[in-house]
Structures are given as C-alpha cells and as structure tokens.
CSV table of C-alpha atoms in Angstrom, one decimal:
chain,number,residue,atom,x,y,z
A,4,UNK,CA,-7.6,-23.7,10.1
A,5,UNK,CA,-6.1,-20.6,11.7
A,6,UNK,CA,-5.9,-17.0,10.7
A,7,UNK,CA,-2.2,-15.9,9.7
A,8,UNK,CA,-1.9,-13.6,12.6
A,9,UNK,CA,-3.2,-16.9,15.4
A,10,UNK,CA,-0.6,-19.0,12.7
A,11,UNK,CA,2.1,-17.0,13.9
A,12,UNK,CA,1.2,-16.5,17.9
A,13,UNK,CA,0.9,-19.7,18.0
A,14,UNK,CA,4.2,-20.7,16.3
A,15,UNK,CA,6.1,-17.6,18.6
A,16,UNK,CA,4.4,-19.9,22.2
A,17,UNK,CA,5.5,-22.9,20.7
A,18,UNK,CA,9.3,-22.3,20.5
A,19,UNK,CA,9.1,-20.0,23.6
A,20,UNK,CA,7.8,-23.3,25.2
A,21,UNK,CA,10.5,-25.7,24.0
A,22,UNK,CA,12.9,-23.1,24.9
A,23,UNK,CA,12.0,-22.7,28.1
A,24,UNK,CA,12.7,-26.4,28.8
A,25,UNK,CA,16.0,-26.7,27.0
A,26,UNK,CA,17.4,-23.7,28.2
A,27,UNK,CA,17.9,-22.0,24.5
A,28,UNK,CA,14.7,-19.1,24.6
A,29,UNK,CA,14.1,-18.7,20.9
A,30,UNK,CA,13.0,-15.3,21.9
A,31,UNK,CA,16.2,-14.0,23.6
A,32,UNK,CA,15.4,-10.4,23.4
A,33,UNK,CA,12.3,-10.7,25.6
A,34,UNK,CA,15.1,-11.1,28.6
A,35,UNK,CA,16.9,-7.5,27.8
A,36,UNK,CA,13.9,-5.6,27.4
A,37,UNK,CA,13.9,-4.4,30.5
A,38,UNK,CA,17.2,-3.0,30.0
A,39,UNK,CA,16.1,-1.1,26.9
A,40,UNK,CA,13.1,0.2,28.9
A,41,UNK,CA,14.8,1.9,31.7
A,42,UNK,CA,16.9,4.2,29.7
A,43,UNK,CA,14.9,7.3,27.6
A,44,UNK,CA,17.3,7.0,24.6
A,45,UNK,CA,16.1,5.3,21.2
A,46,UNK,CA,19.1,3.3,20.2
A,47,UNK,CA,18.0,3.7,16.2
A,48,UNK,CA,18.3,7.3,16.7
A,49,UNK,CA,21.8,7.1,18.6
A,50,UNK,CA,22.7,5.0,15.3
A,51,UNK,CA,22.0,7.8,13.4
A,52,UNK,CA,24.6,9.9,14.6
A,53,UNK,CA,27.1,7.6,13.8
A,54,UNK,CA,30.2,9.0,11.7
A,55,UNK,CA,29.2,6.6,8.8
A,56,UNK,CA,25.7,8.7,8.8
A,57,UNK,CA,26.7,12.4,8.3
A,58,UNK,CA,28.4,12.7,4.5
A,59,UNK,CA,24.9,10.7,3.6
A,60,UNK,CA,22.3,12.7,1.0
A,61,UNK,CA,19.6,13.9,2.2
A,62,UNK,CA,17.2,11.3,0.7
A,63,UNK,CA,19.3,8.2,1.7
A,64,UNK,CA,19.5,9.6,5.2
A,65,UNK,CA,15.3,10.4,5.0
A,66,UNK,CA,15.0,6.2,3.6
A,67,UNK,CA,16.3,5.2,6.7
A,68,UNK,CA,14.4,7.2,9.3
A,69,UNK,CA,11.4,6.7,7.5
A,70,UNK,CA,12.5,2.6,7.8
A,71,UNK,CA,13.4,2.8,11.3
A,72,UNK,CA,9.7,4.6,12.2
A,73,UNK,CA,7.8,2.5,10.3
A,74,UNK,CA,9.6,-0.2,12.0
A,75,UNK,CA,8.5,1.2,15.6
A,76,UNK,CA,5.8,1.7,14.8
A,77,UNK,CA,5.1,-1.6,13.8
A,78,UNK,CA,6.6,-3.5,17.1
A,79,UNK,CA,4.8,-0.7,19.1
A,80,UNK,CA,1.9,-2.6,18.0
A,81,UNK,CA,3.4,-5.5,19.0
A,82,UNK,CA,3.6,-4.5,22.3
A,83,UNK,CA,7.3,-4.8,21.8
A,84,UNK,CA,10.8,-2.3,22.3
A,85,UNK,CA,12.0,-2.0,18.3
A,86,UNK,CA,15.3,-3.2,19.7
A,87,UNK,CA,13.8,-6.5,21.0
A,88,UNK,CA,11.6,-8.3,18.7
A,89,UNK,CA,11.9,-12.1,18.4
A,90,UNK,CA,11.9,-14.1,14.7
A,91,UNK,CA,8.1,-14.1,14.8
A,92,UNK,CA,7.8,-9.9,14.8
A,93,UNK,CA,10.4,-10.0,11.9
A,94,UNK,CA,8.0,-12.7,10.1
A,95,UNK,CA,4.9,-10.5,11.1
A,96,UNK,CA,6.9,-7.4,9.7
A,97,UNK,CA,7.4,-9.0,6.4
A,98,UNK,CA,4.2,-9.8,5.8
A,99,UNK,CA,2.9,-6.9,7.0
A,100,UNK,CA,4.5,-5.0,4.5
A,101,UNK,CA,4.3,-7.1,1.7
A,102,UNK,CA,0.5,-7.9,2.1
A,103,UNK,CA,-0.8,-5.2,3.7
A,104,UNK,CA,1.2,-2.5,2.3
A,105,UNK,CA,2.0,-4.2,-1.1
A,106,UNK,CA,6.0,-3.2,-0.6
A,107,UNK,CA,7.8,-5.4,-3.1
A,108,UNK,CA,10.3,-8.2,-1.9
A,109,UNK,CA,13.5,-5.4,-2.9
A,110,UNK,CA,12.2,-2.8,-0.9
A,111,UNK,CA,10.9,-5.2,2.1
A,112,UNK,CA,14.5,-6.5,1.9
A,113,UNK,CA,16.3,-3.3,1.9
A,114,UNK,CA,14.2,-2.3,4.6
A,115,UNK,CA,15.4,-5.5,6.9
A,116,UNK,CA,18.8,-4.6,5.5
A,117,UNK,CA,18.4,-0.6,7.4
A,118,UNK,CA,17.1,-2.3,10.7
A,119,UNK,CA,19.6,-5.1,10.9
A,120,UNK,CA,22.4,-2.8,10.5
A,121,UNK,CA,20.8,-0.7,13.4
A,122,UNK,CA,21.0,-4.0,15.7
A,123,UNK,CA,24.3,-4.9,14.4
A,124,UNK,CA,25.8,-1.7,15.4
A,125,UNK,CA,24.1,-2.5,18.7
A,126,UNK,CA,25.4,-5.9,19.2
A,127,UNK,CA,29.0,-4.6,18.3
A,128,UNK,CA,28.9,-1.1,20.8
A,129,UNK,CA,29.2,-3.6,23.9
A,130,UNK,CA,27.5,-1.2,25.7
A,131,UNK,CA,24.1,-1.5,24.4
A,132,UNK,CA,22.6,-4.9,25.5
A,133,UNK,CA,22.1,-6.5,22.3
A,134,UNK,CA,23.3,-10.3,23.0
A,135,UNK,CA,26.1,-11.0,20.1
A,136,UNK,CA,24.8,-14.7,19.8
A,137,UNK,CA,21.2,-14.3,18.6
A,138,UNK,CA,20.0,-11.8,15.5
A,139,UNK,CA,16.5,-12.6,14.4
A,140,UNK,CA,16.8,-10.3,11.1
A,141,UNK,CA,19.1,-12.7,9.8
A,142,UNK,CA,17.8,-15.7,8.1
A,143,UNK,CA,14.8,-12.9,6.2
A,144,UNK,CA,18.3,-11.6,4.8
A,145,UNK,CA,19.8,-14.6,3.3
A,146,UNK,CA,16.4,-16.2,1.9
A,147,UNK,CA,16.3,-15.8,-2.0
A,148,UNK,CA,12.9,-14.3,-1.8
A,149,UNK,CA,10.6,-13.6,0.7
A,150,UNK,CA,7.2,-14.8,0.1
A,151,UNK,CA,6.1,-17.9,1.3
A,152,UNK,CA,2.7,-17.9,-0.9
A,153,UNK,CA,3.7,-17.0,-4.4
A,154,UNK,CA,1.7,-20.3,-5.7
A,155,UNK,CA,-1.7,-18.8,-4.4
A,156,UNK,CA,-3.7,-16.8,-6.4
A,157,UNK,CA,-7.0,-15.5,-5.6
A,158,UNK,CA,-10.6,-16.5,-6.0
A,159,UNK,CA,-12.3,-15.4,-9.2
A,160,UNK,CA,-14.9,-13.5,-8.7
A,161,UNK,CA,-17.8,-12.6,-11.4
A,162,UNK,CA,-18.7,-9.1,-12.7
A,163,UNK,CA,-21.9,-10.2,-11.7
A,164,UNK,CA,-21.0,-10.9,-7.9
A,165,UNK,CA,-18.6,-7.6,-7.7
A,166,UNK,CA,-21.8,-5.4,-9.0
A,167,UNK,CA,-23.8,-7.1,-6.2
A,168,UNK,CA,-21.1,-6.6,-3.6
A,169,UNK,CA,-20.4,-2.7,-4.6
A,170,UNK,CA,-24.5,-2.3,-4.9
A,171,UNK,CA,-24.8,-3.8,-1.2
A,172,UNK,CA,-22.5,-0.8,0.0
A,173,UNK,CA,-24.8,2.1,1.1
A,174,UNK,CA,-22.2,4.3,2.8
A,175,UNK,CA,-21.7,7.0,0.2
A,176,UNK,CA,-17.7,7.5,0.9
A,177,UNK,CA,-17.1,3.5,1.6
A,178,UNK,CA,-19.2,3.2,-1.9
A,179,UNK,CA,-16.9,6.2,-3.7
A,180,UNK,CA,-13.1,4.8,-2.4
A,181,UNK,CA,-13.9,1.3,-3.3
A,182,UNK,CA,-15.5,2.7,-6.8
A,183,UNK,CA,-12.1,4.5,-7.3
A,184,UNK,CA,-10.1,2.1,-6.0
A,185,UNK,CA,-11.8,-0.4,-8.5
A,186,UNK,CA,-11.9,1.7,-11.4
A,187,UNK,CA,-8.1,2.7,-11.3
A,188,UNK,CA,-6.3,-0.6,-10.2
A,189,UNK,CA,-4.4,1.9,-7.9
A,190,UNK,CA,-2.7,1.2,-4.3
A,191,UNK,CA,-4.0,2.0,-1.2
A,192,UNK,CA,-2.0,4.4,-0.6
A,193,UNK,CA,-2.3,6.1,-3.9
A,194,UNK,CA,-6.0,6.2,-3.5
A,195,UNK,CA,-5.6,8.0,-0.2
A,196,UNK,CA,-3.3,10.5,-1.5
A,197,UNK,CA,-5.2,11.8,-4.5
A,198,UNK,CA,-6.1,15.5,-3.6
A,199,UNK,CA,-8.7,17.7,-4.9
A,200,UNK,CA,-6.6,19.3,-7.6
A,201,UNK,CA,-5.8,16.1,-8.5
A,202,UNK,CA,-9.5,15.4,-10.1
A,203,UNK,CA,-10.9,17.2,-13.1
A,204,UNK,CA,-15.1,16.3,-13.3
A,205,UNK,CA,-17.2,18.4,-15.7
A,206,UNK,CA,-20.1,19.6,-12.7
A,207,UNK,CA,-21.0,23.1,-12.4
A,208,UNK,CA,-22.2,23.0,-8.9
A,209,UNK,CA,-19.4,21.1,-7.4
A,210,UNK,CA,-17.0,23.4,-9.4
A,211,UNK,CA,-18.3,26.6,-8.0
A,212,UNK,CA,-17.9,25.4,-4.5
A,213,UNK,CA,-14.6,22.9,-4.8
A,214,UNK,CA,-12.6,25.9,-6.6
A,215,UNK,CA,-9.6,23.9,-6.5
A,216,UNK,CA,-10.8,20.4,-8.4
A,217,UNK,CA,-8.6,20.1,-11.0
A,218,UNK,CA,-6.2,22.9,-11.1
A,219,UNK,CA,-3.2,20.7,-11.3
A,220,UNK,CA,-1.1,21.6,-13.9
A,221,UNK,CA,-0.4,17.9,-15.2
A,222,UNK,CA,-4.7,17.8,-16.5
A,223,UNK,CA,-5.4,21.6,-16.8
A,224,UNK,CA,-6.2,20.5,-20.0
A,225,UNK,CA,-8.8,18.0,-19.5
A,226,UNK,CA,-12.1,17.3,-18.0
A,227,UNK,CA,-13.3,13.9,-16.5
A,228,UNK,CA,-10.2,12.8,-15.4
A,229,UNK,CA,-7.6,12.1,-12.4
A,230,UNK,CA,-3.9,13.0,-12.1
A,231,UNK,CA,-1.7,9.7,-10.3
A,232,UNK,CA,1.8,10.9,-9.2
A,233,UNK,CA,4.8,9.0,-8.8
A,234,UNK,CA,6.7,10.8,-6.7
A,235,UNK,CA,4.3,12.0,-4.0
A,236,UNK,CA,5.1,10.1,-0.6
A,237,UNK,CA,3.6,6.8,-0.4
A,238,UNK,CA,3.1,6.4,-4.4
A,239,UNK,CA,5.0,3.4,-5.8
A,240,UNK,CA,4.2,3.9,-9.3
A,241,UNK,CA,7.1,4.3,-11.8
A,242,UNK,CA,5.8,7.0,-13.5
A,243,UNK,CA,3.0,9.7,-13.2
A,244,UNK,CA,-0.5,8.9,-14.9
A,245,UNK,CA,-3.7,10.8,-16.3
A,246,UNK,CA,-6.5,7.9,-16.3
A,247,UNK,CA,-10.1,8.3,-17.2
A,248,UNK,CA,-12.8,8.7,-14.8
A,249,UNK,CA,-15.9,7.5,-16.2
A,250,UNK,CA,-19.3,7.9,-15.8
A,251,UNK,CA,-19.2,5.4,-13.0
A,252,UNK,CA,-16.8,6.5,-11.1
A,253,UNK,CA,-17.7,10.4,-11.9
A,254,UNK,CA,-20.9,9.6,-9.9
A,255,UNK,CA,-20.1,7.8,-7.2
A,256,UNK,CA,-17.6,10.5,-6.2
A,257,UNK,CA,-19.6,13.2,-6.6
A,258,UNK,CA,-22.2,11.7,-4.3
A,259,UNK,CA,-19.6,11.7,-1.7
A,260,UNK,CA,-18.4,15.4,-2.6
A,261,UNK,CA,-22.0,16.4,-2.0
A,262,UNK,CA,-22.2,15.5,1.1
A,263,UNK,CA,-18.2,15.8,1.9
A,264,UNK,CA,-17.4,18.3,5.3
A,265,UNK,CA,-16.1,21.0,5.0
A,266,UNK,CA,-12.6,21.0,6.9
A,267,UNK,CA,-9.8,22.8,4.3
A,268,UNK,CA,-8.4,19.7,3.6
A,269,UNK,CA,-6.8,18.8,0.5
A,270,UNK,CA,-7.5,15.4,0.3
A,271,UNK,CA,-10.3,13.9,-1.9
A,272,UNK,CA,-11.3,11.3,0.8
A,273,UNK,CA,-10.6,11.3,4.6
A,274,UNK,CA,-11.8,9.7,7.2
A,275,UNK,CA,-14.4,10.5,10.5
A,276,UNK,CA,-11.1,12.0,12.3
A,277,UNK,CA,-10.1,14.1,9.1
A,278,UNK,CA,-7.5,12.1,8.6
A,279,UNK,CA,-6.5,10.9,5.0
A,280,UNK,CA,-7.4,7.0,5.1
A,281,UNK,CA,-5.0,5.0,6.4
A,282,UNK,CA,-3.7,1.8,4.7
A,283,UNK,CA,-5.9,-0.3,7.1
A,284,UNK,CA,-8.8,2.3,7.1
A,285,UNK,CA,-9.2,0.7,3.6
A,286,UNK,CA,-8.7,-2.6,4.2
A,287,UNK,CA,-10.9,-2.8,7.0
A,288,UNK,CA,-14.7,-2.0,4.9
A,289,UNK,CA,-12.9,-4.1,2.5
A,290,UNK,CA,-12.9,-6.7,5.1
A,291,UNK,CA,-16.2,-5.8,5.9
A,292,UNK,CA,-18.2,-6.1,2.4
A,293,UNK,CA,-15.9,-9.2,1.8
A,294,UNK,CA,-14.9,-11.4,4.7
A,295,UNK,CA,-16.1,-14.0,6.2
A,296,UNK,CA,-16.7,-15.5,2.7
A,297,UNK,CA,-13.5,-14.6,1.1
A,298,UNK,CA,-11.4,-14.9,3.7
A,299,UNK,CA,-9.0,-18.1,3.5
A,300,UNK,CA,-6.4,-19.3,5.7
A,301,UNK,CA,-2.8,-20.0,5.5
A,302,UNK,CA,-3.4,-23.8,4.4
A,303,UNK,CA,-6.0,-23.1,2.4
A,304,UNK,CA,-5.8,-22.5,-2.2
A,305,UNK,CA,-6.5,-19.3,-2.3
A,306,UNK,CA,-5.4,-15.9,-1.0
A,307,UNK,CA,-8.1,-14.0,1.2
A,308,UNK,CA,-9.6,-11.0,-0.3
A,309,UNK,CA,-7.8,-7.6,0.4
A,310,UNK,CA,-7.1,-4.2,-1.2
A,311,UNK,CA,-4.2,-5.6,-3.2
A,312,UNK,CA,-7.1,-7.5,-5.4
A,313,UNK,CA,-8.3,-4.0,-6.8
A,314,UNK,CA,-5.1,-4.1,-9.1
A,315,UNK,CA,-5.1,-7.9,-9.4
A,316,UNK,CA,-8.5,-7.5,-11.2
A,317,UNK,CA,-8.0,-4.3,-12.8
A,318,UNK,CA,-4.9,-5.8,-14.4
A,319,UNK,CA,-6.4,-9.1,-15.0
A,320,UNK,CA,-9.4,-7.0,-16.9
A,321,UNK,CA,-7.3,-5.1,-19.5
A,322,UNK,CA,-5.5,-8.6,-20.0
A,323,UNK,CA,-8.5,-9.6,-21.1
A,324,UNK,CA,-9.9,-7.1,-23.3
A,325,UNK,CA,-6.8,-7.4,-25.5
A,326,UNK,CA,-5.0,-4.5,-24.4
A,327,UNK,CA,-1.7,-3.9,-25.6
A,328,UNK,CA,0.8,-4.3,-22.8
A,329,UNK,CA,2.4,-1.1,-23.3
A,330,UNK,CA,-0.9,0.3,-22.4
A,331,UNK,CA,-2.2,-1.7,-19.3
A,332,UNK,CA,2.0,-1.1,-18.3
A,333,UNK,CA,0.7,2.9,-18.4
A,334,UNK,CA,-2.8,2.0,-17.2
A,335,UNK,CA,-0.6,0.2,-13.5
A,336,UNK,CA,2.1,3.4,-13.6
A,337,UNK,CA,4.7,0.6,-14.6
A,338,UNK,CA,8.0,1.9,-16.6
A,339,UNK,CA,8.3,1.0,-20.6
A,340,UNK,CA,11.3,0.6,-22.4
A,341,UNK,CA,9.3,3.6,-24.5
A,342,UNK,CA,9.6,5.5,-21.4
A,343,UNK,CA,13.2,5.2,-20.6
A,344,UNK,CA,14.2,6.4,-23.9
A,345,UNK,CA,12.1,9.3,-23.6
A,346,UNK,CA,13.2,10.7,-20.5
A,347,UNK,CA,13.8,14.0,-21.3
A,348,UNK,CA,10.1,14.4,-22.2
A,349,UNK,CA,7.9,12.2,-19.9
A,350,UNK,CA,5.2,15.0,-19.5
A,351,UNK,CA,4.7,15.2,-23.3
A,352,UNK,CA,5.1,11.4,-23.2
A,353,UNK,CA,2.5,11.2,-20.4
A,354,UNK,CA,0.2,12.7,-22.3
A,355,UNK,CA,0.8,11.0,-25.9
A,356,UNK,CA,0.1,7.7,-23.7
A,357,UNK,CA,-3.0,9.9,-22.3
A,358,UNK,CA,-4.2,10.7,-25.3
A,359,UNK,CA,-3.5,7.0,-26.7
A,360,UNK,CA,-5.5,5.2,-23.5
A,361,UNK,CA,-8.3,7.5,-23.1
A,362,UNK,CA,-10.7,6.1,-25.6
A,363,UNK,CA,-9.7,3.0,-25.0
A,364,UNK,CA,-10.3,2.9,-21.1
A,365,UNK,CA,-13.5,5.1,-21.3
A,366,UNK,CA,-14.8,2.0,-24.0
A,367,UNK,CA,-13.4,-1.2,-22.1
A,368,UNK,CA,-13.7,-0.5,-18.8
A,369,UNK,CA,-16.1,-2.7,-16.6
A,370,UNK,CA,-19.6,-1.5,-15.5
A,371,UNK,CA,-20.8,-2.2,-12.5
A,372,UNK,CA,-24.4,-0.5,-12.5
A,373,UNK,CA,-24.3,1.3,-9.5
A,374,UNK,CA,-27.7,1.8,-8.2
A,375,UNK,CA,-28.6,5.0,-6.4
A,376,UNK,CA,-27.7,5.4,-2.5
C-alpha cells in the first residue's frame, strides 16, 4: 500500500515511461520548460494585462491573482514552471486543495477554470510555447465532480481515545490549537486567523497585560467567548459566529497565553518564526499525535486522520446530542434559510442565534479532562 503522494509519483513515471517508448510523452510540457526558464517574464502576469482584464472589479481581478499565486506556489513545490505542469501536478493540485485546504469542489473548479484560461491564452498567442495539442487542465474541467473518495469516511474514534490522545500532548501551544480547533469544529485556516480581540476570557491577570483580548465590537458584550468572521481572508464560513469557549478550552489557552512571547502580533497563535500557523503547520502535529496509526492509504476503507476531522467530529457530536440543525448550521458558520431572509439585520440575528446556542453549547459540549501540563 502506497501513500497518495508515492500513488501519484509513481503513476506520473509510469506514463512518462510508456511515453517515452511510443513517442507520445504524457508529460509534454517537461520538453518546453526550458523555454519558459530563459525568459524573466511570468506569462500569468502578462495574461493579466490582457484587454479582457482591465473593466474587471476589483475583487474578481484580486480572485484571480490570488488563484494564479497559489497556483505557483504550489508547482514551485513541485519543482515545476506554473506554465508546465503535467496531468499528475493538476491531480496533486486538486487534492491539495480539496484535502489539505478543505476548498470545496465549486471553488477548486473555478480555480482550474482561472489557470486553464491563463494556458489557453498561452496556447492561442503563438508566441508563447504552449504546444496547442496537449492541455492537462482539461479533463479536471469536464468531470462532474472532483473527488475520487467521496465513499470513504473516517475512522471512529472514542471520547475515551481523543482524551488520551489530547492528554499525551505536553506542548502547551500544540495542546491549546488542537483544544480550539476541537472545541470549535473550525478550519484551519480559521483557527489561525483568530486574533486577540477576537477572544473574550474572564482573567484578570491576562487582561491587564493582553489589553486588547476582546475589544472587538461583534462580543464587547460578552465574556468567555470567541468572535469567527466570515469575511476575513482565508475564512470560508458563510456567516460570522460568536461560539462559547468553555472551561476547557478557556484553560488550555490561557496556559499558552502565559507563556505566549511577546512580539506585537495580533494573532492568538503563531508559530517559532512568528508567523501565524500555516495550513500545514497544523496538519503536521496533527500528523504527529495521530499518524502512523490513523494513517490509511489510497486503497484502503477509511480516510487518514487530518485537520478536516476537527469539523467532521465536531459536526458529527451536535448530530448526536439532538441538536436542532438550524443550530449546529450556526455552530459550522453555514447559511440558513433564517438567515437569508434576515439580511438586513445579521448582527442582531448573530446574536439572537448567540444568545439561542450559548447554553446549549456550554451544556453539550464534549469533555476531554485535560490534565495539567
């Protein structure tokens, strides 16, 4: 059994091997990377200023830059010129952001639509060497979805094993973000972008010296709790959120704001460097507490143990306490039909749902008796 990652380098050597013999390289684009390489221009950028680009908003223009650096960066990991990746780099892409970064299959999509267009453009200049016969973006585009997994599921793990697994963590920020990230069935990248003012904990000590915990205007109003925006840059919820932080969670991240550096930085967690944490920052002490045991391959029943499973068990929790689903669709940042048809009061509506959740979460939520690191 092979990891996804050998899966896939093996697959790529395979075809490049046949290929080579019949005369028909699946990865064509290897051959004109030289060609990209010897001149200093990025070809996505010249795209850019194409007529087509410049009567654009502002915020359709940003979606496509942002696409086209995540998309470098990604093949610069590869090893690879953006313009030049084979079908394998598209597959790698796809899961990469569907898996790791937990991008749905419409925004993964539109995000294959932005870069084919990009090589498209290229193949039709007839100056840029893009061959006109060969476009690995293109059969991603016309599948009807993208997963290839959507039967897996993962493995169930106990309360009882998850206590043990978060009490075997003695770093005190690895033990606080995976607390958190538990606790409020958040992304990755929501957990990293939650901010100082974001959090509102009822400690004297901590407030004195953190003067800015909780001064967002969103939870002014309340102690013990944490402010989860929609609209701040790497957030995919559909709507902001006030959750409860209980005693739990309270604890575990005032441990780590006890001993947190001082640096100026907004951000409730960061890393060694100073840096907010990083998608795979995350996932890698996940990967540490977790894998080898709940790590599966591609042939195997279940999905391997990631990040994502913080809001497949949060979800899967509330399911099971008999929650109503207009609250655990509040609980996830989903939409409700009660939200849409109070749009022109979704901070008063926030905080009705608040107000409605609180007891609730602070009642049901799962303990996991966190001893003392």
């Amino acid at each position: 059994m092979t990891d996804n990652k050998d899966r896939l380098d093996k697959l790529e050597a395979g075809k490049n091997a046949y290929g080579e013999v019949s005369g028909n390289p699946k990865d064509r684009l290897a051959e004109v990377e030289p060609e990209f390489l010897a001149v200093d221009e990025d070809p996505f950028d010249l795209f850019m200023l194409e007529d087509r680009h410049q009567e654009i908003t502002d915020a359709t223009y940003n979606q496509w830059t942002r696409t086209f650096d995540q998309w470098r960066n990604f093949m610069e990991a590869q090893g690879r010129h953006p313009a030049c990746p084979s079908s394998v780099h598209v597959s790698k892409f796809v899961r990469f952001q569907t898996e790791e970064l937990e991008n749905s299959e419409g925004d993964v999509k539109s995000k294959l639509f932005r870069v084919n267009a990009a090589y498209e453009w290229m193949q039709e200049d007839g100056q840029i060497p893009a061959p006109t016969d060969y476009n690995p973006y293109k059969k991603w585009l016309k599948k009807g979805r993208l997963s290839t997994d959507s039967e897996r599921s993962y493995p169930r793990i106990s309360l009882d094993e998850l206590r043990e697994r978060v009490n075997d963590i003695t770093n005190i920020r690895e033990r606080a973000l995976t607390v958190t990230h538990l606790k409020l069935g958040c992304r990755s990248s929501e957990l990293a972008n939650i901010n100082l003012a974001d959090i509102s904990i009822e400690h004297d000590e901590l407030r004195e010296h953190y003067t800015e915990m909780g001064t967002h205007p969103k939870i002014e109003q309340y102690e013990n709790v944490v402010y989860i925006p929609s609209e701040r840059d790497g957030n995919k919820r559909e709507v902001d959120t006030i959750l409860p932080l209980d005693e739990e969670t309270r604890q575990a991240i005032v441990d780590w704001l006890l001993i947190r550096p001082d640096n100026s930085k907004d951000a409730l967690f960061f890393t060694d460097k100073g840096k907010r944490p990083a998608h795979n920052d995350i996932a890698h002490f996940w990967k540490k507490y977790w894998w080898p045991e709940y790590k599966f391959g591609e042939d195997e029943y279940y999905d391997s143990i990631t990040p994502h499973w913080c809001r497949h068990h949060f979800t899967s929790w509330w399911s099971t306490q008999g929650i109503p689903r207009v609250q655990r669709k509040y609980m996830r940042g989903d939409r409700t039909d009660e939200y849409n048809r109070r749009r022109s009061a979704m901070d008063a509506y926030m905080h009705e749902y608040f107000e409605n959740i609180e007891p609730v979460y602070r009642e049901g939520i799962f303990q996991l008796r966190l001893d003392k690191v």
